Amino acid sequence: MAEEKPYLTGRTYLFRLPKGKDLLEELIDFCHDNQVKCGIVSVVGSVSNATIGYYDQAKKKFEKSLFDEELELLNLTGNVSIQDNRPMVHAHVTLADKDHTVIGGHLLPGTKIYVCEAYIQELVGEPKVRRSDKVTKLSLWA
Ligand code: ZN
């Protein structure tokens, strides 16, 4: 494996996301507006519904699932890198319903914010760039 250059920590953000907006799109827009090109993302809160994916390794595509219910956002973990010359957020979520049953997956557009508190740590250095991977058909870091 090639040697990785370490990053330095840059700006640190802690903020509330706007109610009723799309969770993934808001994170991407925040990174774009603040020129965060590389970093890590963490969010806790609750959502009004959720759209998450599961990558089927045999079919090489995402199976999409919609949950039209209020859910606790136990954890969103993700990263920021560059795709098509623009910040892109790759995030996975763990969600719980009112019975505390947990579901999770790859966050897709179509998850509405109820109350979400976000933490973004910018990383300073050469930003990771995503490119289409022939084997997985995913957009991966080079
Ligand atoms: Zn993913």
mmCIF file of C-alpha atoms and ligand atoms in Angstrom:
data_model
loop_
_atom_site.group_PDB
_atom_site.id
_atom_site.type_symbol
_atom_site.label_atom_id
_atom_site.label_comp_id
_atom_site.label_asym_id
_atom_site.label_seq_id
_atom_site.Cartn_x
_atom_site.Cartn_y
_atom_site.Cartn_z
ATOM 1 C CA MET A 1 0.000 0.000 0.000
ATOM 2 C CA ALA A 2 1.213 3.464 -0.903
ATOM 3 C CA GLU A 3 2.324 5.735 1.883
ATOM 4 C CA GLU A 4 -0.404 8.139 2.999
ATOM 5 C CA LYS A 5 0.400 11.750 3.791
ATOM 6 C CA PRO A 6 -1.099 12.792 7.117
ATOM 7 C CA TYR A 7 -3.626 15.591 7.301
ATOM 8 C CA LEU A 8 -3.643 18.518 9.664
ATOM 9 C CA THR A 9 -6.872 19.478 11.358
ATOM 10 C CA GLY A 10 -8.410 22.637 9.950
ATOM 11 C CA ARG A 11 -11.585 24.445 10.894
ATOM 12 C CA THR A 12 -14.013 22.760 13.281
ATOM 13 C CA TYR A 13 -17.744 23.367 12.879
ATOM 14 C CA LEU A 14 -20.563 22.572 15.283
ATOM 15 C CA PHE A 15 -24.034 23.648 14.139
ATOM 16 C CA ARG A 16 -27.699 22.769 13.828
ATOM 17 C CA LEU A 17 -29.115 21.747 10.473
ATOM 18 C CA PRO A 18 -32.370 23.352 9.231
ATOM 19 C CA LYS A 19 -35.613 21.501 10.021
ATOM 20 C CA GLY A 20 -37.470 20.105 7.028
ATOM 21 C CA LYS A 21 -34.487 20.079 4.662
ATOM 22 C CA ASP A 22 -32.723 17.102 3.143
ATOM 23 C CA LEU A 23 -29.974 15.787 5.438
ATOM 24 C CA LEU A 24 -27.432 14.734 2.815
ATOM 25 C CA GLU A 25 -27.992 17.777 0.603
ATOM 26 C CA GLU A 26 -27.582 20.164 3.570
ATOM 27 C CA LEU A 27 -24.252 18.574 4.537
ATOM 28 C CA ILE A 28 -22.995 18.796 0.947
ATOM 29 C CA ASP A 29 -24.203 22.397 0.585
ATOM 30 C CA PHE A 30 -22.531 23.372 3.870
ATOM 31 C CA CYS A 31 -19.211 21.917 2.678
ATOM 32 C CA HIS A 32 -19.578 23.638 -0.687
ATOM 33 C CA ASP A 33 -20.506 27.011 0.827
ATOM 34 C CA ASN A 34 -17.636 26.854 3.344
ATOM 35 C CA GLN A 35 -15.125 25.309 0.918
ATOM 36 C CA VAL A 36 -14.600 22.211 3.071
ATOM 37 C CA LYS A 37 -12.968 19.853 0.567
ATOM 38 C CA CYS A 38 -11.779 17.166 2.937
ATOM 39 C CA GLY A 39 -12.967 16.208 6.395
ATOM 40 C CA ILE A 40 -15.004 14.052 8.696
ATOM 41 C CA VAL A 41 -18.683 14.429 9.559
ATOM 42 C CA SER A 42 -20.715 13.328 12.555
ATOM 43 C CA VAL A 43 -24.401 14.053 13.207
ATOM 44 C CA VAL A 44 -26.898 13.142 15.935
ATOM 45 C CA GLY A 45 -30.577 14.057 16.176
ATOM 46 C CA SER A 46 -33.830 12.884 14.650
ATOM 47 C CA VAL A 47 -35.324 12.699 11.185
ATOM 48 C CA SER A 48 -38.910 12.730 9.846
ATOM 49 C CA ASN A 49 -38.221 9.912 7.385
ATOM 50 C CA ALA A 50 -35.219 8.159 5.925
ATOM 51 C CA THR A 51 -33.914 6.909 2.603
ATOM 52 C CA ILE A 52 -30.967 4.572 2.926
ATOM 53 C CA GLY A 53 -29.123 2.220 0.659
ATOM 54 C CA TYR A 54 -27.523 -1.179 0.831
ATOM 55 C CA TYR A 55 -24.818 -1.923 -1.725
ATOM 56 C CA ASP A 56 -25.423 -5.336 -3.257
ATOM 57 C CA GLN A 57 -21.948 -6.644 -4.072
ATOM 58 C CA ALA A 58 -23.182 -9.224 -6.611
ATOM 59 C CA LYS A 59 -25.464 -6.821 -8.492
ATOM 60 C CA LYS A 60 -22.990 -3.952 -8.038
ATOM 61 C CA LYS A 61 -25.693 -1.453 -7.232
ATOM 62 C CA PHE A 62 -27.509 0.122 -4.301
ATOM 63 C CA GLU A 63 -30.819 -1.301 -3.112
ATOM 64 C CA LYS A 64 -32.820 1.693 -1.864
ATOM 65 C CA SER A 65 -35.133 1.515 1.188
ATOM 66 C CA LEU A 66 -37.574 4.200 2.313
ATOM 67 C CA PHE A 67 -38.762 4.511 5.910
ATOM 68 C CA ASP A 68 -41.685 6.909 6.187
ATOM 69 C CA GLU A 69 -41.618 7.360 9.956
ATOM 70 C CA GLU A 70 -39.986 9.450 12.664
ATOM 71 C CA LEU A 71 -36.609 8.019 13.591
ATOM 72 C CA GLU A 72 -33.874 8.829 16.070
ATOM 73 C CA LEU A 73 -30.621 9.519 14.284
ATOM 74 C CA LEU A 74 -28.319 7.646 16.638
ATOM 75 C CA ASN A 75 -25.292 8.296 14.536
ATOM 76 C CA LEU A 76 -24.207 9.584 11.179
ATOM 77 C CA THR A 77 -20.580 8.944 10.346
ATOM 78 C CA GLY A 78 -19.099 10.192 7.142
ATOM 79 C CA ASN A 79 -16.339 11.883 5.238
ATOM 80 C CA VAL A 80 -15.917 14.742 2.804
ATOM 81 C CA SER A 81 -13.949 14.429 -0.409
ATOM 82 C CA ILE A 82 -14.092 15.729 -3.965
ATOM 83 C CA GLN A 83 -16.216 14.318 -6.778
ATOM 84 C CA ASP A 84 -16.683 16.122 -10.088
ATOM 85 C CA ASN A 85 -14.755 19.137 -8.698
ATOM 86 C CA ARG A 86 -17.240 19.554 -5.846
ATOM 87 C CA PRO A 87 -17.353 18.489 -2.192
ATOM 88 C CA MET A 88 -19.140 15.172 -1.754
ATOM 89 C CA VAL A 89 -20.260 13.647 1.549
ATOM 90 C CA HIS A 90 -20.259 9.870 1.981
ATOM 91 C CA ALA A 91 -22.254 9.041 5.093
ATOM 92 C CA HIS A 92 -23.681 6.019 6.864
ATOM 93 C CA VAL A 93 -26.490 6.281 9.407
ATOM 94 C CA THR A 94 -27.769 4.275 12.339
ATOM 95 C CA LEU A 95 -31.456 4.973 13.080
ATOM 96 C CA ALA A 96 -33.887 3.769 15.756
ATOM 97 C CA ASP A 97 -37.701 3.662 15.759
ATOM 98 C CA LYS A 98 -39.956 4.222 18.797
ATOM 99 C CA ASP A 99 -39.426 0.596 19.874
ATOM 100 C CA HIS A 100 -35.673 1.172 19.720
ATOM 101 C CA THR A 101 -35.319 -1.192 16.806
ATOM 102 C CA VAL A 102 -32.229 -0.186 14.878
ATOM 103 C CA ILE A 103 -31.758 0.023 11.136
ATOM 104 C CA GLY A 104 -28.903 1.479 9.188
ATOM 105 C CA GLY A 105 -27.275 1.979 5.850
ATOM 106 C CA HIS A 106 -25.735 4.299 3.310
ATOM 107 C CA LEU A 107 -27.399 7.715 3.488
ATOM 108 C CA LEU A 108 -29.192 8.727 0.298
ATOM 109 C CA PRO A 109 -31.068 11.906 -0.657
ATOM 110 C CA GLY A 110 -34.625 11.743 0.700
ATOM 111 C CA THR A 111 -33.980 11.893 4.451
ATOM 112 C CA LYS A 112 -35.752 14.837 6.046
ATOM 113 C CA ILE A 113 -34.188 16.672 9.000
ATOM 114 C CA TYR A 114 -36.279 17.108 12.152
ATOM 115 C CA VAL A 115 -33.563 18.135 14.583
ATOM 116 C CA CYS A 116 -29.953 17.429 13.665
ATOM 117 C CA GLU A 117 -26.729 18.590 15.302
ATOM 118 C CA ALA A 118 -23.705 18.381 13.059
ATOM 119 C CA TYR A 119 -19.983 18.270 13.705
ATOM 120 C CA ILE A 120 -17.628 18.753 10.784
ATOM 121 C CA GLN A 121 -13.868 18.598 11.132
ATOM 122 C CA GLU A 122 -12.014 19.975 8.156
ATOM 123 C CA LEU A 123 -8.809 18.178 7.212
ATOM 124 C CA VAL A 124 -6.074 20.196 5.552
ATOM 125 C CA GLY A 125 -3.881 18.557 2.922
ATOM 126 C CA GLU A 126 -4.377 16.983 -0.487
ATOM 127 C CA PRO A 127 -8.138 16.316 -0.735
ATOM 128 C CA LYS A 128 -9.237 12.800 -1.640
ATOM 129 C CA VAL A 129 -10.802 12.650 -5.108
ATOM 130 C CA ARG A 130 -13.512 10.139 -6.079
ATOM 131 C CA ARG A 131 -13.461 8.448 -9.461
ATOM 132 C CA SER A 132 -15.646 5.787 -11.008
ATOM 133 C CA ASP A 133 -14.338 2.296 -10.222
ATOM 134 C CA LYS A 134 -14.837 -0.294 -12.981
ATOM 135 C CA VAL A 135 -14.933 -3.318 -10.664
ATOM 136 C CA THR A 136 -17.461 -2.085 -8.088
ATOM 137 C CA LYS A 137 -19.156 0.595 -10.229
ATOM 138 C CA LEU A 138 -18.785 2.842 -7.165
ATOM 139 C CA SER A 139 -17.160 6.253 -6.992
ATOM 140 C CA LEU A 140 -14.030 5.548 -4.960
ATOM 141 C CA TRP A 141 -10.905 7.325 -3.778
ATOM 142 C CA ALA A 142 -8.019 6.861 -6.189
HETATM 143 ZN ZN ZN B 1 -21.634 3.997 1.722
#
